[in-house]
PDB file of C-alpha atoms in Angstrom:
ATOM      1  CA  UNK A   1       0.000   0.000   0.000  1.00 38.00           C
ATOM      2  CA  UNK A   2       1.678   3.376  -0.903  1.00 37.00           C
ATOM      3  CA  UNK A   3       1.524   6.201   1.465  1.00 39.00           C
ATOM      4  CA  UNK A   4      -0.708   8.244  -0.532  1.00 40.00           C
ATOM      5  CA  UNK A   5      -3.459   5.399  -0.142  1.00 39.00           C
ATOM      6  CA  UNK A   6      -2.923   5.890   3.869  1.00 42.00           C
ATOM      7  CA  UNK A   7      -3.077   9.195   4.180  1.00 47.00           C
ATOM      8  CA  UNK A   8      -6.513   9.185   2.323  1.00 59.00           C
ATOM      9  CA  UNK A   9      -8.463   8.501   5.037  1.00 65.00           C
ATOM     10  CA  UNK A  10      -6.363  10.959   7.230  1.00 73.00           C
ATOM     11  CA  UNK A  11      -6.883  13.373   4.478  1.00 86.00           C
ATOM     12  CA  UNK A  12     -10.662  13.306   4.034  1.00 92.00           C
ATOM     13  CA  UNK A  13     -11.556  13.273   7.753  1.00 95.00           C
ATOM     14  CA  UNK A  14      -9.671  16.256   8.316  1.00 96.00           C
ATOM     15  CA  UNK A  15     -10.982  18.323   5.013  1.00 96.00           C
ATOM     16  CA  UNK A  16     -14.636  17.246   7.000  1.00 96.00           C
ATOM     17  CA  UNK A  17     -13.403  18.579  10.085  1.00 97.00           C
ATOM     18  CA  UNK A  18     -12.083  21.559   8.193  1.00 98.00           C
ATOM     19  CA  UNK A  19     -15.705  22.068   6.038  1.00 96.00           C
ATOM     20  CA  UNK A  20     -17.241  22.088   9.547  1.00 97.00           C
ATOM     21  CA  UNK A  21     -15.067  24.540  11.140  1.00 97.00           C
ATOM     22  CA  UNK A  22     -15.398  26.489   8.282  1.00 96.00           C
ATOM     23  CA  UNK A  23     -19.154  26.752   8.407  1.00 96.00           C
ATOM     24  CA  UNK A  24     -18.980  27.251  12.329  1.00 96.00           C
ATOM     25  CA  UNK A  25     -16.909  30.171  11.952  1.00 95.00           C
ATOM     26  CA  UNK A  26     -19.959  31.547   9.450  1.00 92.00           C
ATOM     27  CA  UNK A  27     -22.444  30.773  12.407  1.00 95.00           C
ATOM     28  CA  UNK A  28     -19.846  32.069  15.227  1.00 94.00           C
ATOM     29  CA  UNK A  29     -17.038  34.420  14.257  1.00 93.00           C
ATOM     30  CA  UNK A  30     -13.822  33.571  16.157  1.00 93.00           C
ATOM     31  CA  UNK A  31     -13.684  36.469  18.778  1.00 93.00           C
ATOM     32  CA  UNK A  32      -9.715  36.598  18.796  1.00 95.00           C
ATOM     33  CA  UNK A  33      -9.683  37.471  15.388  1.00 95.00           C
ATOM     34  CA  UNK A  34     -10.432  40.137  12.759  1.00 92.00           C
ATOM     35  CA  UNK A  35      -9.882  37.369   9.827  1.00 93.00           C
ATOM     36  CA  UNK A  36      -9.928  33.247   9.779  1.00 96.00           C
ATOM     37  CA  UNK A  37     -10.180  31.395   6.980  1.00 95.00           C
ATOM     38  CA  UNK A  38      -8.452  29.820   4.126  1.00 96.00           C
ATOM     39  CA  UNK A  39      -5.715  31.677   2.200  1.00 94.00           C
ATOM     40  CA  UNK A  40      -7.075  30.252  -0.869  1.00 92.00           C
ATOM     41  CA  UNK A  41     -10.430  29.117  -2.252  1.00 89.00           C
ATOM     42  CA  UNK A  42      -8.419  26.236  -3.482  1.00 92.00           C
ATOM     43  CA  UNK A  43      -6.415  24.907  -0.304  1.00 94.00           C
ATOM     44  CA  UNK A  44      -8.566  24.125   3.003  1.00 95.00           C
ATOM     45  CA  UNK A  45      -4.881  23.063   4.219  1.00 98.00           C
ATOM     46  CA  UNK A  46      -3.329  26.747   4.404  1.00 97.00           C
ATOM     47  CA  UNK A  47      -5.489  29.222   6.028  1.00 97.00           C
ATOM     48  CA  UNK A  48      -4.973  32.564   7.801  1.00 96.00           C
ATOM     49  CA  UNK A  49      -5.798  34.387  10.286  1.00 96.00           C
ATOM     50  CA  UNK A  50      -5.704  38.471  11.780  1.00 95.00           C
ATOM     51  CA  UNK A  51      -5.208  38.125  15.342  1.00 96.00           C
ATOM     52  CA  UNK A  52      -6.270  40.800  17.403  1.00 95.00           C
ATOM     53  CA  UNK A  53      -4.852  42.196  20.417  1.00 94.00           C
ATOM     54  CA  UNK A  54      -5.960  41.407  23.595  1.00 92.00           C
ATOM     55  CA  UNK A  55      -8.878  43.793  24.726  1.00 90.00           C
ATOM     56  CA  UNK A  56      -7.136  45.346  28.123  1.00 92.00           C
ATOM     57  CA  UNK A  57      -5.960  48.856  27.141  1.00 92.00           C
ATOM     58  CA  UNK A  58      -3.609  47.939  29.653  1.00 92.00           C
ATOM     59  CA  UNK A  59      -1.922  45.071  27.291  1.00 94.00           C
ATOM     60  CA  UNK A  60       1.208  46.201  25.496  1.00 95.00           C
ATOM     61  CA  UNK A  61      -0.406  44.608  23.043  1.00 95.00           C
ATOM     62  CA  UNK A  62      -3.904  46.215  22.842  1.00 91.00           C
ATOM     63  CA  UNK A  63      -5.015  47.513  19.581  1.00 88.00           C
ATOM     64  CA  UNK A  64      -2.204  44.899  17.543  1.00 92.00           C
ATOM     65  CA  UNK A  65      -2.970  43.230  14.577  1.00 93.00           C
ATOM     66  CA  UNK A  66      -1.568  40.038  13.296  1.00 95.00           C
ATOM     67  CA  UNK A  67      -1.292  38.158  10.152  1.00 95.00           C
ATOM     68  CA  UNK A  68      -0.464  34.335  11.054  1.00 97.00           C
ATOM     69  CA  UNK A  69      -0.284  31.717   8.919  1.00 97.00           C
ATOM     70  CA  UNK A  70      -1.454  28.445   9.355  1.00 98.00           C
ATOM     71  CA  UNK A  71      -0.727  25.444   7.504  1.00 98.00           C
ATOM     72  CA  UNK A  72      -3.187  22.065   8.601  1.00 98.00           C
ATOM     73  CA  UNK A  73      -1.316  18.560   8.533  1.00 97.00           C
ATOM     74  CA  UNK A  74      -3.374  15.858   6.799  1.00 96.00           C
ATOM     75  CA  UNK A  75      -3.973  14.106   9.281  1.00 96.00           C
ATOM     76  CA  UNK A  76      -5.655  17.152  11.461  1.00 97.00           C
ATOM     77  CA  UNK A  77      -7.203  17.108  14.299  1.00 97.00           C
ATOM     78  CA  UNK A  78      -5.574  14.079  15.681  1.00 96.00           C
ATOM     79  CA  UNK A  79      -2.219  16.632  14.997  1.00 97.00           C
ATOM     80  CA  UNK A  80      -1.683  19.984  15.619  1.00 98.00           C
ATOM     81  CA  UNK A  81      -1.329  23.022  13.363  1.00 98.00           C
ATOM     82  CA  UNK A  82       1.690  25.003  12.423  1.00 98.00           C
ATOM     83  CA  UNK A  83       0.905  28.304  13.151  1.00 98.00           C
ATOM     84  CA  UNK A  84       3.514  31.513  12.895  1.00 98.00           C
ATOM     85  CA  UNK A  85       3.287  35.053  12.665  1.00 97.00           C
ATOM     86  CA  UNK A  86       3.995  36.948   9.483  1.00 95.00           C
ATOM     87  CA  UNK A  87       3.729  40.073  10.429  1.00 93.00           C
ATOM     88  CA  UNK A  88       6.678  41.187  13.326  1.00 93.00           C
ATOM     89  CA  UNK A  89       5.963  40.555  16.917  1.00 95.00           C
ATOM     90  CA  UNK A  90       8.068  41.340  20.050  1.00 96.00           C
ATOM     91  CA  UNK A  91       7.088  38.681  22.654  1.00 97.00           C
ATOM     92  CA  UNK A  92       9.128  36.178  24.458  1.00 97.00           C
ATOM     93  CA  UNK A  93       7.499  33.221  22.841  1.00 98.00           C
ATOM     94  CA  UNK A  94       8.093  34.363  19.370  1.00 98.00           C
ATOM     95  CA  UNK A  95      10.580  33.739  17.380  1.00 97.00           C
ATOM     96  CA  UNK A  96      11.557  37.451  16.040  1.00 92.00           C
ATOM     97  CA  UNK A  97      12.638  36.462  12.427  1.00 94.00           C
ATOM     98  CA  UNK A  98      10.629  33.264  11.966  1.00 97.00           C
ATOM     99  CA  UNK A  99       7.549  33.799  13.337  1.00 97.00           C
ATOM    100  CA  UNK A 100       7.425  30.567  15.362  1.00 98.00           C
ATOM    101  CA  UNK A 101       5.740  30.497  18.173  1.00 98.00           C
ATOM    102  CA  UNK A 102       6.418  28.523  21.393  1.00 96.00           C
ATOM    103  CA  UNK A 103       3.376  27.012  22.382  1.00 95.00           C
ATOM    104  CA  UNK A 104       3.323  23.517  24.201  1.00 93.00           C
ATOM    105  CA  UNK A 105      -0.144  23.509  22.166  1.00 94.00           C
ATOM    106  CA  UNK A 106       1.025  23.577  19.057  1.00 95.00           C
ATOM    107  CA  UNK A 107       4.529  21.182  19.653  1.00 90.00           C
ATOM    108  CA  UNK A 108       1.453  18.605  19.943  1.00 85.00           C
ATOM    109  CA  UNK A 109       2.197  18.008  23.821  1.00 83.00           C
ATOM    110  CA  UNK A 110      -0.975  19.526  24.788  1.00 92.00           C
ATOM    111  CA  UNK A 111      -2.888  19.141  21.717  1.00 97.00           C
ATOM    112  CA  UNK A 112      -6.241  17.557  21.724  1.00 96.00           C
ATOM    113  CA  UNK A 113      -8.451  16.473  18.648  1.00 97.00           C
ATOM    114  CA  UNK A 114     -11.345  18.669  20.313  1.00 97.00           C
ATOM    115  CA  UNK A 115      -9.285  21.881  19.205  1.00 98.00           C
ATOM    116  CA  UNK A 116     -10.092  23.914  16.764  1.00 98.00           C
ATOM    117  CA  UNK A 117      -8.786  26.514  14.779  1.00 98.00           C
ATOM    118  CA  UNK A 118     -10.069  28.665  16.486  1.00 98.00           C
ATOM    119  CA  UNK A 119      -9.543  27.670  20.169  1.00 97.00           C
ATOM    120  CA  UNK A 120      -5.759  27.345  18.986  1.00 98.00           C
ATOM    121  CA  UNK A 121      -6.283  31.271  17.888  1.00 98.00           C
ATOM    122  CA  UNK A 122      -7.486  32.116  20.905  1.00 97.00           C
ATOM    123  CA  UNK A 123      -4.734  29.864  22.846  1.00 97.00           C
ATOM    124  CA  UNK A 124      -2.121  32.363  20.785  1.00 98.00           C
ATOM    125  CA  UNK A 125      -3.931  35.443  21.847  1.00 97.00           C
ATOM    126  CA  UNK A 126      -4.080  34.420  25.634  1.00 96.00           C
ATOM    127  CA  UNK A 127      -0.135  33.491  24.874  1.00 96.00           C
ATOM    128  CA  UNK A 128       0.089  37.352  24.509  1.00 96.00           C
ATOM    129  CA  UNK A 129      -0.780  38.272  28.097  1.00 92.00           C
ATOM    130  CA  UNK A 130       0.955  35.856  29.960  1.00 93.00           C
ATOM    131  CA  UNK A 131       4.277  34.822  28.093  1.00 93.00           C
ATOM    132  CA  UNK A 132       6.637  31.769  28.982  1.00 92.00           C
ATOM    133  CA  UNK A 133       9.353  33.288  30.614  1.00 93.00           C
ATOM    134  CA  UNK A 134      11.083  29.742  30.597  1.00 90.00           C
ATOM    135  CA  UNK A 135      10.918  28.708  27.021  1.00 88.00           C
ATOM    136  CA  UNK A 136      11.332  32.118  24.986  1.00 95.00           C
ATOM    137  CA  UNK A 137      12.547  32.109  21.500  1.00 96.00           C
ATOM    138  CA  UNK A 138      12.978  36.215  21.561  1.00 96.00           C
ATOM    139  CA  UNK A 139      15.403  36.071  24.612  1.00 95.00           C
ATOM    140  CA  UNK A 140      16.042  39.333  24.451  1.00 94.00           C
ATOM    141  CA  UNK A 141      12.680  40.901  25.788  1.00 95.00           C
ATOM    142  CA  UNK A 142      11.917  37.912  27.815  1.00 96.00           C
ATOM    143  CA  UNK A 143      15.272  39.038  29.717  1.00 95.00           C
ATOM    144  CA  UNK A 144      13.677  42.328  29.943  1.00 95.00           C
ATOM    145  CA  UNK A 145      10.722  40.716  31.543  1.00 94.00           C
ATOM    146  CA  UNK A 146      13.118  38.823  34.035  1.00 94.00           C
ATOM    147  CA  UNK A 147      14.965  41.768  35.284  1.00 95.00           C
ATOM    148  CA  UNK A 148      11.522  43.579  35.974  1.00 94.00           C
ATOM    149  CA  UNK A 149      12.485  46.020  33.554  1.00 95.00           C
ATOM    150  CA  UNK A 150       8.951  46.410  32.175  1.00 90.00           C
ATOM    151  CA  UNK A 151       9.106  49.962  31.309  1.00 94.00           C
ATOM    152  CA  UNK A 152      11.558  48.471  28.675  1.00 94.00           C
ATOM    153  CA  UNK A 153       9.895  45.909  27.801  1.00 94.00           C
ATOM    154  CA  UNK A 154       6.681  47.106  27.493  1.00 94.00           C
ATOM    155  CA  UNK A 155       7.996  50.386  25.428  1.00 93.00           C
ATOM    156  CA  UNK A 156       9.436  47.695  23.044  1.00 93.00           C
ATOM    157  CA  UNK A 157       6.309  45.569  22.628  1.00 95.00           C
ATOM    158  CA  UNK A 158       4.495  48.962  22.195  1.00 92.00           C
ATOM    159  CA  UNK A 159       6.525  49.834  19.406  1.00 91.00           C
ATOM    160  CA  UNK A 160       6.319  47.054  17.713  1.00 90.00           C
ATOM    161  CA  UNK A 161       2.624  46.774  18.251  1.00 90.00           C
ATOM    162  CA  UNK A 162       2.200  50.042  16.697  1.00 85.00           C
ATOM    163  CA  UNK A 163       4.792  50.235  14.163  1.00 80.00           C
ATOM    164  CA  UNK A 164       4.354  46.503  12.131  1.00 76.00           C
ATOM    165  CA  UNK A 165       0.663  46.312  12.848  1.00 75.00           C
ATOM    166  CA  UNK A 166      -0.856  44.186  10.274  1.00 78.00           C
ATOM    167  CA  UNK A 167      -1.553  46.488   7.047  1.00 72.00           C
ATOM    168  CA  UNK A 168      -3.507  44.129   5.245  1.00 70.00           C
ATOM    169  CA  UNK A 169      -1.289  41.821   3.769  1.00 62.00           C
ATOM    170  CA  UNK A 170      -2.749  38.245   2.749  1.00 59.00           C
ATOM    171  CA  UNK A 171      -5.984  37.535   0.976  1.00 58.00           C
ATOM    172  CA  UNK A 172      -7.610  38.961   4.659  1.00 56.00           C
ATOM    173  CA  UNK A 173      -6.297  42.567   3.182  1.00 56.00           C
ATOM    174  CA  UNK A 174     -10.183  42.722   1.928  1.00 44.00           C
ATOM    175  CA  UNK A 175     -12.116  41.348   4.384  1.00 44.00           C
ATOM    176  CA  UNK A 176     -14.618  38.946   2.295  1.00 38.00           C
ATOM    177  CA  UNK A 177     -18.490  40.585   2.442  1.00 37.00           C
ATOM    178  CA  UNK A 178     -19.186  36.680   2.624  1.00 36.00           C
ATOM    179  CA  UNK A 179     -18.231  35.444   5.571  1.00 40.00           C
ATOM    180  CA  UNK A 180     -20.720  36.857   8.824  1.00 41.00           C
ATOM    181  CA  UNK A 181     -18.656  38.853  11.194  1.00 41.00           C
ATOM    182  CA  UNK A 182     -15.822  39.152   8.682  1.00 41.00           C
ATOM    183  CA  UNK A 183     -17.458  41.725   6.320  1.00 34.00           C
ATOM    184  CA  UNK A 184     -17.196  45.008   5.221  1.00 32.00           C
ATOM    185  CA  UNK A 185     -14.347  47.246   4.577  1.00 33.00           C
ATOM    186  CA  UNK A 186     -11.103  46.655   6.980  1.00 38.00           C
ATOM    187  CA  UNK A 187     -11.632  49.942   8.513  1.00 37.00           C
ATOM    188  CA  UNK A 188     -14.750  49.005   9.342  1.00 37.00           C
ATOM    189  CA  UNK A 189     -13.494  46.377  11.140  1.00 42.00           C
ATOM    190  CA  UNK A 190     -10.868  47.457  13.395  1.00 42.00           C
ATOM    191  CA  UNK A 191     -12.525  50.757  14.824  1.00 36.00           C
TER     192      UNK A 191
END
């Protein structure tokens, strides 16, 4: 038996699981996000997402906006997703240049087939206000963290929050009319 043959199965259970949390994101918008979806209308394997900032004005990170990519495994839900940032980030748990993000979610030690898409969003977003001082992949501003320096830190994250917010790169530049709590003109969106 090749291995295309047995990943077929894999394959078409997790394009249904996809299809389904594709129409439950029609019914119920993810709430961490401005976009989630496919990047294509071709490829339910590669979506995207906008990841919004957490909603404390006190959050270094309030009022951010993130393009991630996310590419699906075939064999999705019983693994989990690779997600990473495209647009910059300054956190502890991301991985400046790269994008990756450190997660024990997404390194599949915590995963569980009842995640979604978008209760891994959400997971990323909550990342954002309480970072992994012990694992960081941007050692820098974790070390900023670790020395109390948050005046530093928090300037830094600031910055970046404000200076590389998403723009609208990524097919979620237009946010598609189609899609129920998606529509409408990007600055409708984020104000």
């Amino acid at each position: 038996m090749s291995s295309r043959t047995r990943d077929k199965p894999s394959s078409t259970n997790a394009l249904k699981r996809l299809t389904h949390e594709l129409q439950d994101l029609d019914r119920q918008p993810c709430e961490s996000t401005l976009h989630l979806g496919p990047a294509t209308d071709s490829d339910l394997f590669t979506w995207e997402a906008v990841l919004k900032g957490p909603r404390d004005p006190s959050s270094p990170y309030f009022n951010g906006l993130w393009l991630l990519s996310i590419s699906v495994p075939q064999n999705y839900p019983l693994a989990p997703p690779k997600v990473h940032f495209v647009t910059p980030i300054c956190h502890p748990n991301v991985h400046f240049s790269s994008g990756e993000i450190c997660l024990t979610l997404l390194s599949g030690e915590h995963w569980a087939p009842t995640y979604t898409l978008a209760t891994t969003l959400g997971a990323i977003q909550q990342l954002l206000t309480s970072p992994g001082l012990d694992s960081p992949l941007n050692v820098d501003i974790a070390n900023l963290y670790r020395e109390n320096d948050s005046v530093g830190a928090e300037g830094l994250v600031r910055f970046w929050t404000g200076e590389k917010r998403w723009a609208g790169e990524g097919k979620a530049g237009w946010i598609s009319e189609r899609r129920p709590g998606t529509g409408g003109h990007l600055s409708e969106s984020i104000h």
